[in-house]
XYZ file of C-alpha atoms in Angstrom:
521
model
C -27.545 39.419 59.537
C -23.615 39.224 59.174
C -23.122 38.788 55.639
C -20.826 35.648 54.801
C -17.198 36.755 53.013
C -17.542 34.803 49.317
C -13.492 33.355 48.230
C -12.094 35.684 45.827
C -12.046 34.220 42.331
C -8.798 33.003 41.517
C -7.421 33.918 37.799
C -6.558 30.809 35.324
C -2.680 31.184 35.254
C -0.151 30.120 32.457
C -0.140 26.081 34.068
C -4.263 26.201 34.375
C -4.420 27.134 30.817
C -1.973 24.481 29.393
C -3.735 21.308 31.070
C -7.347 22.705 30.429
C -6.070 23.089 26.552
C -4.734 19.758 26.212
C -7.653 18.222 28.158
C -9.823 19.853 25.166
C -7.448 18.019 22.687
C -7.902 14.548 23.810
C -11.358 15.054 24.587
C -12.473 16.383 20.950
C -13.587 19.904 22.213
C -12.723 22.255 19.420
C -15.567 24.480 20.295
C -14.926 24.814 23.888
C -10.757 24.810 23.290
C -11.530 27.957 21.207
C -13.236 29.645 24.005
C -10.257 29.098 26.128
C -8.279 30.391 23.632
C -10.597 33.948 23.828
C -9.840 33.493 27.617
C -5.977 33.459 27.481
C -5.973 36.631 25.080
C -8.120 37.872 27.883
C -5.374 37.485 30.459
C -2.703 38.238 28.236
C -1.362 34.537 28.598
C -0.256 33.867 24.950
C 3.128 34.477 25.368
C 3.484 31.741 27.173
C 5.671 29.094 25.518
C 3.969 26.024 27.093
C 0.149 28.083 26.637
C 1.283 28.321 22.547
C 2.447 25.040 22.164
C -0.404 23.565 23.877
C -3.006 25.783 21.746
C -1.024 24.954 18.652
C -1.021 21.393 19.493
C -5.252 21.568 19.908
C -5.423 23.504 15.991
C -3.052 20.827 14.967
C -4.910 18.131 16.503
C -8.222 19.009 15.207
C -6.986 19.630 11.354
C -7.532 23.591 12.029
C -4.100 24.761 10.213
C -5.412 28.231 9.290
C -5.759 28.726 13.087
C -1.977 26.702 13.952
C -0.296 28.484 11.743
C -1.413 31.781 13.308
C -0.795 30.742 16.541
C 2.953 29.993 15.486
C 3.571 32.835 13.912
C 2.452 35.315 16.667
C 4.640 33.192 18.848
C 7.194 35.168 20.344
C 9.640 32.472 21.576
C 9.602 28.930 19.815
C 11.187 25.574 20.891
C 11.830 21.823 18.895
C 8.083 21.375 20.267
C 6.569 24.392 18.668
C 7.741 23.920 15.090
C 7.105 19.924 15.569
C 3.905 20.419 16.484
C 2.709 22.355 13.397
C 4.687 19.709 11.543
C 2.554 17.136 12.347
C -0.760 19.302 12.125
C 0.321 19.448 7.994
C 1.716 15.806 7.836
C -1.729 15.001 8.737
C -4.119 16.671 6.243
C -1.074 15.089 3.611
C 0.054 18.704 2.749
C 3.747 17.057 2.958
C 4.891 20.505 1.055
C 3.929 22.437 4.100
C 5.215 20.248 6.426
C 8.593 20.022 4.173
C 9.160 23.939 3.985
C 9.245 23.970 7.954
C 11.001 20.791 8.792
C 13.965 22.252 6.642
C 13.844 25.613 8.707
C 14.097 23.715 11.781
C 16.654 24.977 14.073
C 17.282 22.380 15.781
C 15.384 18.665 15.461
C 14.550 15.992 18.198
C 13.780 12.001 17.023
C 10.131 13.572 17.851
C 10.577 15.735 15.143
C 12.193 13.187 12.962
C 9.422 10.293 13.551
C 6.554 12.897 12.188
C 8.432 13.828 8.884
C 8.898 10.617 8.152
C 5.857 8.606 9.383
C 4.142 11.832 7.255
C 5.849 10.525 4.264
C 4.346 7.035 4.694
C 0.958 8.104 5.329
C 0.892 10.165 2.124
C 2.633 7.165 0.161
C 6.443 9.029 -0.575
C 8.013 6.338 0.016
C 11.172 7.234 -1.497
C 11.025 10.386 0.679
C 10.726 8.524 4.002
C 13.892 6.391 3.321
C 15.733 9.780 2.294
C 14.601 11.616 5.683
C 15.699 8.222 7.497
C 19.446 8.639 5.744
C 19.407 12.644 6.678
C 18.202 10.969 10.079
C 21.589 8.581 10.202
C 23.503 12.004 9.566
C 22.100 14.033 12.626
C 24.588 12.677 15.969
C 22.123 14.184 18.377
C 19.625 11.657 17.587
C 19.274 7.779 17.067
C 16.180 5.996 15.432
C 13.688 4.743 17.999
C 11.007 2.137 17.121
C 8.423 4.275 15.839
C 10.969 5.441 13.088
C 12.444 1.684 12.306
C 8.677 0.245 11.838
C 8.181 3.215 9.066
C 11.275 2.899 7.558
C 10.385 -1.059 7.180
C 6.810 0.063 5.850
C 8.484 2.001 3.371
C 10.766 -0.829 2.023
C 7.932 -3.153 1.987
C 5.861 -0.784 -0.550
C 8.997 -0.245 -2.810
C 10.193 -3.784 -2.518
C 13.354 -2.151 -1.532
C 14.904 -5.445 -0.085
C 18.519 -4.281 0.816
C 17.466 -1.416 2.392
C 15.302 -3.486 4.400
C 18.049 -6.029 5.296
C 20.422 -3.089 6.606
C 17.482 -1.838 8.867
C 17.018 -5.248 10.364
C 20.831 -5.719 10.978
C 20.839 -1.898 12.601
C 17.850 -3.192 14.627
C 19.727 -5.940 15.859
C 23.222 -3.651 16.808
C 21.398 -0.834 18.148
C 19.714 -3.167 20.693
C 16.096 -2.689 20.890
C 14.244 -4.287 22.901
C 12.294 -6.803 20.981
C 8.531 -5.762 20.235
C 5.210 -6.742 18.665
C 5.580 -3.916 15.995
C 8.777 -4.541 15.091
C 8.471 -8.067 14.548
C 5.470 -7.565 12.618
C 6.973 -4.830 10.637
C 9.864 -7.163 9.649
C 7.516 -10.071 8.622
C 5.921 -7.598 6.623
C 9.091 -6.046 5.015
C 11.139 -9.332 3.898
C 7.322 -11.284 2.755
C 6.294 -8.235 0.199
C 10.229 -8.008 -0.839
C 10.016 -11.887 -1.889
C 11.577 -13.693 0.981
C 8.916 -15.450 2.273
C 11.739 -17.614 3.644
C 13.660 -14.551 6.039
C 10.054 -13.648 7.007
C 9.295 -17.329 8.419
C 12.727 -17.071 9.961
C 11.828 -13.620 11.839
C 8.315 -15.391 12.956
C 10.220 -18.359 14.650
C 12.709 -16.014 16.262
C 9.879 -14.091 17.840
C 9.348 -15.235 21.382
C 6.072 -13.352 22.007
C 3.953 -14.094 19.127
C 0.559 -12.513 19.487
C -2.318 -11.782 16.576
C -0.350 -9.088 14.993
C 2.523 -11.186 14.121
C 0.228 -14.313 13.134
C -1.934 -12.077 10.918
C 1.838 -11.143 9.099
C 3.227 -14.208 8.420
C -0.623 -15.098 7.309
C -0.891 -12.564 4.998
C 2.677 -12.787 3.559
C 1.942 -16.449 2.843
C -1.119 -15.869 0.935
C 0.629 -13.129 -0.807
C 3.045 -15.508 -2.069
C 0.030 -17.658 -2.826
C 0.851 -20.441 -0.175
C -2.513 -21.291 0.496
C -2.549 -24.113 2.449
C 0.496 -22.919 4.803
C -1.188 -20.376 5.567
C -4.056 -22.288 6.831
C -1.324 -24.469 8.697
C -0.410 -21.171 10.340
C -3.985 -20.311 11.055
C -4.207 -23.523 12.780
C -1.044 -23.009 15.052
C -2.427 -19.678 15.690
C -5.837 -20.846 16.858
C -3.656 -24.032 18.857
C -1.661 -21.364 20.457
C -4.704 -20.158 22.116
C -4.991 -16.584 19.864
C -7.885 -15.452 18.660
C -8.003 -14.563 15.049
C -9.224 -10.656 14.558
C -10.702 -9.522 10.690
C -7.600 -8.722 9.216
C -6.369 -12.516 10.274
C -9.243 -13.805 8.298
C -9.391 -11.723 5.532
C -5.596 -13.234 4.953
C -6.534 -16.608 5.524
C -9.711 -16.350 2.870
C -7.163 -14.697 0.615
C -5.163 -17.273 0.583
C -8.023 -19.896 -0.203
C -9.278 -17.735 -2.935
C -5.008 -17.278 -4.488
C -4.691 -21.347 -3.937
C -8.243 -22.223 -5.547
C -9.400 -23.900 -1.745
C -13.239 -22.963 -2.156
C -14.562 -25.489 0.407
C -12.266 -24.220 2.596
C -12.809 -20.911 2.249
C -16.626 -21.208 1.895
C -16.728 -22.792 5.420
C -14.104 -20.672 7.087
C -16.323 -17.457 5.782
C -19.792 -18.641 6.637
C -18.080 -19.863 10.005
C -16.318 -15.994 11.078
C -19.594 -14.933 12.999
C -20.388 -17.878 14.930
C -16.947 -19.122 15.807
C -14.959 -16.076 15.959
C -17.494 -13.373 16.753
C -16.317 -11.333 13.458
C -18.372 -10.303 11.507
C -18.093 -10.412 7.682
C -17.117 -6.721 5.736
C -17.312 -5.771 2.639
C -13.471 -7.034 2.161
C -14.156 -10.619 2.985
C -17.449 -10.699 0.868
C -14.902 -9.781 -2.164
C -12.464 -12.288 -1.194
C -15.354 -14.914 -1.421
C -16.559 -13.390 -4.921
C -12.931 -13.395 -5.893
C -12.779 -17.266 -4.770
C -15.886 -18.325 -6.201
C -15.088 -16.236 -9.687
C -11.722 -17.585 -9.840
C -13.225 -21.119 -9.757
C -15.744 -20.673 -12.124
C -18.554 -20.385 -10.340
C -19.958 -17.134 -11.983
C -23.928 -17.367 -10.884
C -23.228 -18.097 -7.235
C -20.074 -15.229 -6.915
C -22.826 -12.814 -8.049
C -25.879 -13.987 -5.702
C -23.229 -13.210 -2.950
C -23.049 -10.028 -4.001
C -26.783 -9.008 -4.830
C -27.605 -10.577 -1.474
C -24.530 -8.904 0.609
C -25.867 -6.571 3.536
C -23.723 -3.199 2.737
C -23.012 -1.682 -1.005
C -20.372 -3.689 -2.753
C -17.373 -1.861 -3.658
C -15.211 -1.162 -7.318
C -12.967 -3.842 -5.839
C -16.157 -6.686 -6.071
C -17.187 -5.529 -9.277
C -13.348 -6.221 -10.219
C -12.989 -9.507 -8.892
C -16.322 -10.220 -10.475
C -15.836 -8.739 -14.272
C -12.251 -10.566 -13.678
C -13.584 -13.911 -13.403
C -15.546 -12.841 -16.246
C -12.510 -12.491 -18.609
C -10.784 -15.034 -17.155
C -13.453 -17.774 -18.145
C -14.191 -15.397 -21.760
C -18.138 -15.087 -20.675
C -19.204 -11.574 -21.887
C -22.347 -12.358 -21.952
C -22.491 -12.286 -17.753
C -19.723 -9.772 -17.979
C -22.426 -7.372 -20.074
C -25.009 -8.744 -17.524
C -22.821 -7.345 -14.652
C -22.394 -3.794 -16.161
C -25.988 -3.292 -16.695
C -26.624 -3.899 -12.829
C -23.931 -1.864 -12.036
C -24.907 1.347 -14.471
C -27.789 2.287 -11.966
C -25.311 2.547 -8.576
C -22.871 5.157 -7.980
C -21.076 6.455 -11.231
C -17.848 6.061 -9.321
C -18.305 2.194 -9.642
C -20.247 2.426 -13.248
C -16.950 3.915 -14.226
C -14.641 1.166 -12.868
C -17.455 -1.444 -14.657
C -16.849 0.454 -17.841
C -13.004 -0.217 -17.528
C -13.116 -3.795 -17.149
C -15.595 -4.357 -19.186
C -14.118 -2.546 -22.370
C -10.454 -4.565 -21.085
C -12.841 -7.830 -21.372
C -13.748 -6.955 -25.057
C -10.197 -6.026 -26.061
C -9.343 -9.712 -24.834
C -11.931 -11.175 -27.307
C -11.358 -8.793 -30.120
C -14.559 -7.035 -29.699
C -13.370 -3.983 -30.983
C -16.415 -2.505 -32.244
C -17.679 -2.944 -28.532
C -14.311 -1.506 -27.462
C -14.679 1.928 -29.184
C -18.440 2.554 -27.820
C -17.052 2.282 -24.387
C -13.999 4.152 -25.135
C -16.071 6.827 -26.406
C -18.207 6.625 -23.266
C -15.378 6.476 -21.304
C -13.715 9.662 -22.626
C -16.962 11.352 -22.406
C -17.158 11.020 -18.422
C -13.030 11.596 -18.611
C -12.247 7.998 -17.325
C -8.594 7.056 -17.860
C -6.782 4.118 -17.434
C -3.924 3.632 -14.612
C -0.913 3.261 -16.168
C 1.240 0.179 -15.380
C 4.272 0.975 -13.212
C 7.445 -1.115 -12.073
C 10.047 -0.391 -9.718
C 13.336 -2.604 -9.537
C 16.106 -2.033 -6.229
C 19.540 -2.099 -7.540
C 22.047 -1.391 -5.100
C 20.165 0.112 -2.902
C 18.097 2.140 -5.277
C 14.801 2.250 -6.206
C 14.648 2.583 -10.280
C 10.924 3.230 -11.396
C 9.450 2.402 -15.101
C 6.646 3.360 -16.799
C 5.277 1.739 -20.177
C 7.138 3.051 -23.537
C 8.658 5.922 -21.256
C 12.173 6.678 -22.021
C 12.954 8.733 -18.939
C 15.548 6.834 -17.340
C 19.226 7.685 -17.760
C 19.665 4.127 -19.409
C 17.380 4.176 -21.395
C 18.665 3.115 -24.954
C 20.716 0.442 -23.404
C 17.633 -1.010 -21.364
C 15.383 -1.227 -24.738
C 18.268 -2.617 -26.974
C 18.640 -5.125 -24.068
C 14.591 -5.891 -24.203
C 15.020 -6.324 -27.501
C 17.628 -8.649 -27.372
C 15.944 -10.747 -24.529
C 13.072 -10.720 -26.618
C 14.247 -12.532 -29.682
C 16.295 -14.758 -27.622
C 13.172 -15.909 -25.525
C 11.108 -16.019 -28.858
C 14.218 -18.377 -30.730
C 15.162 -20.762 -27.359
C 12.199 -20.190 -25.195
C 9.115 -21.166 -27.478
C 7.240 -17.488 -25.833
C 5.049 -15.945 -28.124
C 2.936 -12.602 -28.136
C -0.219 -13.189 -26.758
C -1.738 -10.974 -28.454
C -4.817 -10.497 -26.900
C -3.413 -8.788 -24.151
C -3.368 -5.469 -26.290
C -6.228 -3.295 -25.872
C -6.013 -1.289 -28.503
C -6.548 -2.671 -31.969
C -3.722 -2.380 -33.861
C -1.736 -4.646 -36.561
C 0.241 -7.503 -35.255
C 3.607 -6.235 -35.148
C 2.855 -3.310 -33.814
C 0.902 -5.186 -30.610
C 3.828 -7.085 -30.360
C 5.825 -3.987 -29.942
C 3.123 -2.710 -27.594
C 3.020 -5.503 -25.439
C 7.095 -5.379 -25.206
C 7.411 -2.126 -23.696
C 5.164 -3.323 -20.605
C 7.109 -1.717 -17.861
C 7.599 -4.997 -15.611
C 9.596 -6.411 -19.107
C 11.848 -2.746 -19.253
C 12.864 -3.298 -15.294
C 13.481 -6.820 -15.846
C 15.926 -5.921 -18.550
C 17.446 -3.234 -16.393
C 17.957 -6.112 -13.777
C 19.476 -8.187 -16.658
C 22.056 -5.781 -17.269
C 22.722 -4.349 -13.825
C 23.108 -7.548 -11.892
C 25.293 -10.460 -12.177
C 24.805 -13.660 -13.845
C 22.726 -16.487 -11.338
C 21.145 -13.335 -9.094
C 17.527 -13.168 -8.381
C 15.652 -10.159 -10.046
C 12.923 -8.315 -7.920
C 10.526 -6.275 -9.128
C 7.462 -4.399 -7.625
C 4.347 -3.649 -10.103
C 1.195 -1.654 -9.353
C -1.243 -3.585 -11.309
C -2.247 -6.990 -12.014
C 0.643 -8.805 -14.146
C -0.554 -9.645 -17.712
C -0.863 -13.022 -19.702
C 1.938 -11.706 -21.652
C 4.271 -10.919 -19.183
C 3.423 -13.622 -17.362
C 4.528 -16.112 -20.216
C 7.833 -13.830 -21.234
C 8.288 -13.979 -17.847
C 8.433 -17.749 -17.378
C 10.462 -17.799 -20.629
C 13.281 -15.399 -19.104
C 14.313 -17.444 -16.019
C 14.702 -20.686 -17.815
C 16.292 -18.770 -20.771
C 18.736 -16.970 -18.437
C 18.715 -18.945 -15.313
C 17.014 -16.423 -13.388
C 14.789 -16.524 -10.701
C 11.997 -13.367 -10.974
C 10.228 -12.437 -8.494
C 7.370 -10.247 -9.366
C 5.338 -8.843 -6.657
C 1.796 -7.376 -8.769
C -1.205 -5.648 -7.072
C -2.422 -8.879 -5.637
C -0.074 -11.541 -4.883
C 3.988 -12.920 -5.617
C 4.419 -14.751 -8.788
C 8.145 -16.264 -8.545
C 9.236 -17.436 -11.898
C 12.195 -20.354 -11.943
C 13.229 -22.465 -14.626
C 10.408 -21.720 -17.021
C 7.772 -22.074 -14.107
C 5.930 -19.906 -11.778
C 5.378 -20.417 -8.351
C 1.637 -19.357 -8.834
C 1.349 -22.278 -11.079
C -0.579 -20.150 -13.849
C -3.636 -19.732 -11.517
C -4.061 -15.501 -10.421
């Protein structure tokens, strides 16, 4: 027998090696990209530039730094793709530092390189830091912002309520003539509703000549944020006319905006309709925006059947809504009821049950109850968020925290407070609620307390910093108090102001001794 000649095996060369390694990064391999790794040591392959990226890309990819960064730094040659690429691997995992120390060593930077610093900023919440890279950005002639880098710049002005910021990156949209896009449009919705002009928002919506779910779901959202209820079930309704079908996030606005406008037949029917009519079904976000509607109202029993009967865990942010409603309508008896279901479920929520409950007794005076939780609460080393504000003058973000004189104006901001104060208290008929104060302390000195709130020190800032007749923004972590709340209604008929506060849930817009919110949040 003649013995058949078998084809010599060919060897994997430098352009085998970099699709096989990028094939094992979109397809999840880690395990088999590692192998091929082994294999292009094997060959002696690694000096490759496009073979490094590419395995650098994979570590990257699959959140193995320790691996990327050796990879790198055995890298004999390295391009704007190389350093990018490890970049983007830190910007990831949030180790910003990291991905800091090497975008400033850059030698050279593409809008590549520029769009994963800064999106990397968002994603880890440094706001602040994203619109700095996006100024360095403006700086650099070899590269212009594209629409990945606009949308996060937007993003980042929404969060900080950084409204002329915002304006000058929908104007540079407009110059630098990009094309016009779902994401962008969205993103601007987005931008001028949290910044308190629902109005520029609805203008942007109109102007958009592709509207699809994305930009719906905006403008629905922003509405409810500004606790236009019924608009936004108008917009819902042009939405659903329009022939678009709603996704979660659409309805999760639209129930927020029934629960923010007090609309609980409404919302009851839209919620028990998002299965059958939509094909959606209910998460554990929409259950709380049902237990927030139904608290709100006063409809303790049946908000908590909806959650004992709810098919996944409930969350901190039910028990919230739910111990809320509780110290809204003063019932510590169901509030107490509430905690003891709560103590047997994860201590993560016990703990959150702990807060609001012990923030429900301080409301009612129940001191004695107050300093048995506190005590409780120190033992498992639970502490209390602290309130923060942040107010945009002249294109800069200003941040305040309660009682905390760091800012370079200080002494003029509290002698200004103090003024406003007195005025309010002499012309505006605002007095101390009190009961706010969760501490118990004398009268005066709750009064004092309840005056260094930091949404009250950036609305002075804004009182000094800003001319007569001009709105004042201002952006606050947490839920605004009854205090503020009042002082604040009290300040813009005082001062002819309009203040627009934009809390953890929703837009109050104070005007002539009113709020927009009319008292009901």
């Amino acid at each position: 027998m003649l013995a058949l000649d078998r084809p010599a095996l060919s060897i994997p060369d430098k352009y085998t090696f970099t699709f096989v390694i990028t094939a094992c990064s979109h397809q999840q391999l880690p395990m088999f990209g590692k192998s091929i790794h082994g294999r292009v040591i094997k060959v002696a392959c690694e000096s490759d530039i496009f073979v490094g990226n590419s395995l650098l890309n994979m570590y990257s990819i699959f959140g193995q730094m320790d691996e990327a960064r050796k990879v790198f730094d055995e890298m004999s040659q390295k391009d704007v793709v190389t350093w990018t690429s490890l970049i983007r691997g830190y910007a990831k995992l949030g180790e910003m530092g990291r991905a800091e120390e090497l975008f400033n060593k850059m030698p050279e930077r593409n809008e590549i390189s520029w769009v994963v610093m800064i999106s990397g900023c968002i994603g880890s919440e440094r706001y602040n830091d994203a619109l700095r890279y996006f100024n360095e950005m403006l700086c650099d002639d070899k590269v212009k912002p594209n629409e990945a880098v606009l949308v996060c710049v937007l993003c980042a002005c929404a969060h900080l309520g950084a409204l002329d910021q915002g304006k000058w990156a929908h104007v540079y949209i407009d110059k630098s003539g990009l094309p016009e896009s779902s994401n962008l449009s969205t993103a601007l919705i987005d931008m001028y509703a949290k910044c308190g002009r629902i109005d520029c928002a609805d203008r942007v919506f109109n102007g958009t000549s592709k509207r699809d779910v994305l930009t719906f779901t905006s403008m629905i959202s922003g509405l409810t944020a500004h606790g236009l209820g019924k608009e936004a079930l108008q917009m819902f309704s042009q939405m659903v006319a329009e022939g678009i079908k709603p996704n979660d996030i659409t309805l999760l606005g639209v129930l927020n905006g029934c629960s923010h406008s007090g609309l609980v037949e409404k919302g009851c029917s839209i919620f028990n309709e998002m299965e059958q009519i939509w094909g959606v079904s209910p998460k554990v976000e929409h259950y709380g925006c049902i237990v927030d509607l139904l608290g709100r109202a006063g409809h303790l029993e049946q908000a908590f059947e909806v959650v004992k009967t709810m098919p996944m865990e409930p969350d901190i942010v039910i028990w919230r809504a739910l111990l809320s409603a509780c110290r809204i309508h003063g019932n510590v008896d169901f509030g107490e009821l509430i905690v003891d279901h709560i103590s047997q479920l994860d201590p993560n929520v016990h703990s959150g049950g702990f807060v609001l409950l012990s923030n429900l007794y301080a409301s009612l005076g129940r001191w004695e109850k107050v300093a048995k939780l506190r005590n409780q609460m120190n033992g498992r080393k639970i502490e209390l968020s602290p309130g923060c504000s942040w107010i945009e003058i002249d294109g800069i973000v200003h941040e305040f925290l309660p009682a905390v004189r760091l800012h370079p104006q200080s002494r003029e901001i509290h002698e200004k407070l103090n003024e406003v104060m007195k005025v309010i208290s002499i012309e505006g008929g605002y007095v101390a609620n009190t009961k706010q104060v969760l501490f118990d302390l004398s009268e005066e000195d709750k009064e004092q307390a309840l005056a260094w709130h930091s949404e009250k020190l950036a609305v002075a800032f804004g009182l000094l910093r800003t001319d007569a007749g001009t709105p004042i923004r201002i952006v606050k972590n947490l839920r605004i108090c009854e205090d503020c709340h009042s002082a604040m209604k009290s300040i813009s008929h005082v001062f002819s102001r309009e203040i627009i506060v934009r809390d953890r849930s929703r837009f109050h817009t104070f005007k002539e001794g009113k709020c927009s919110c009319k008292d009901y949040w």
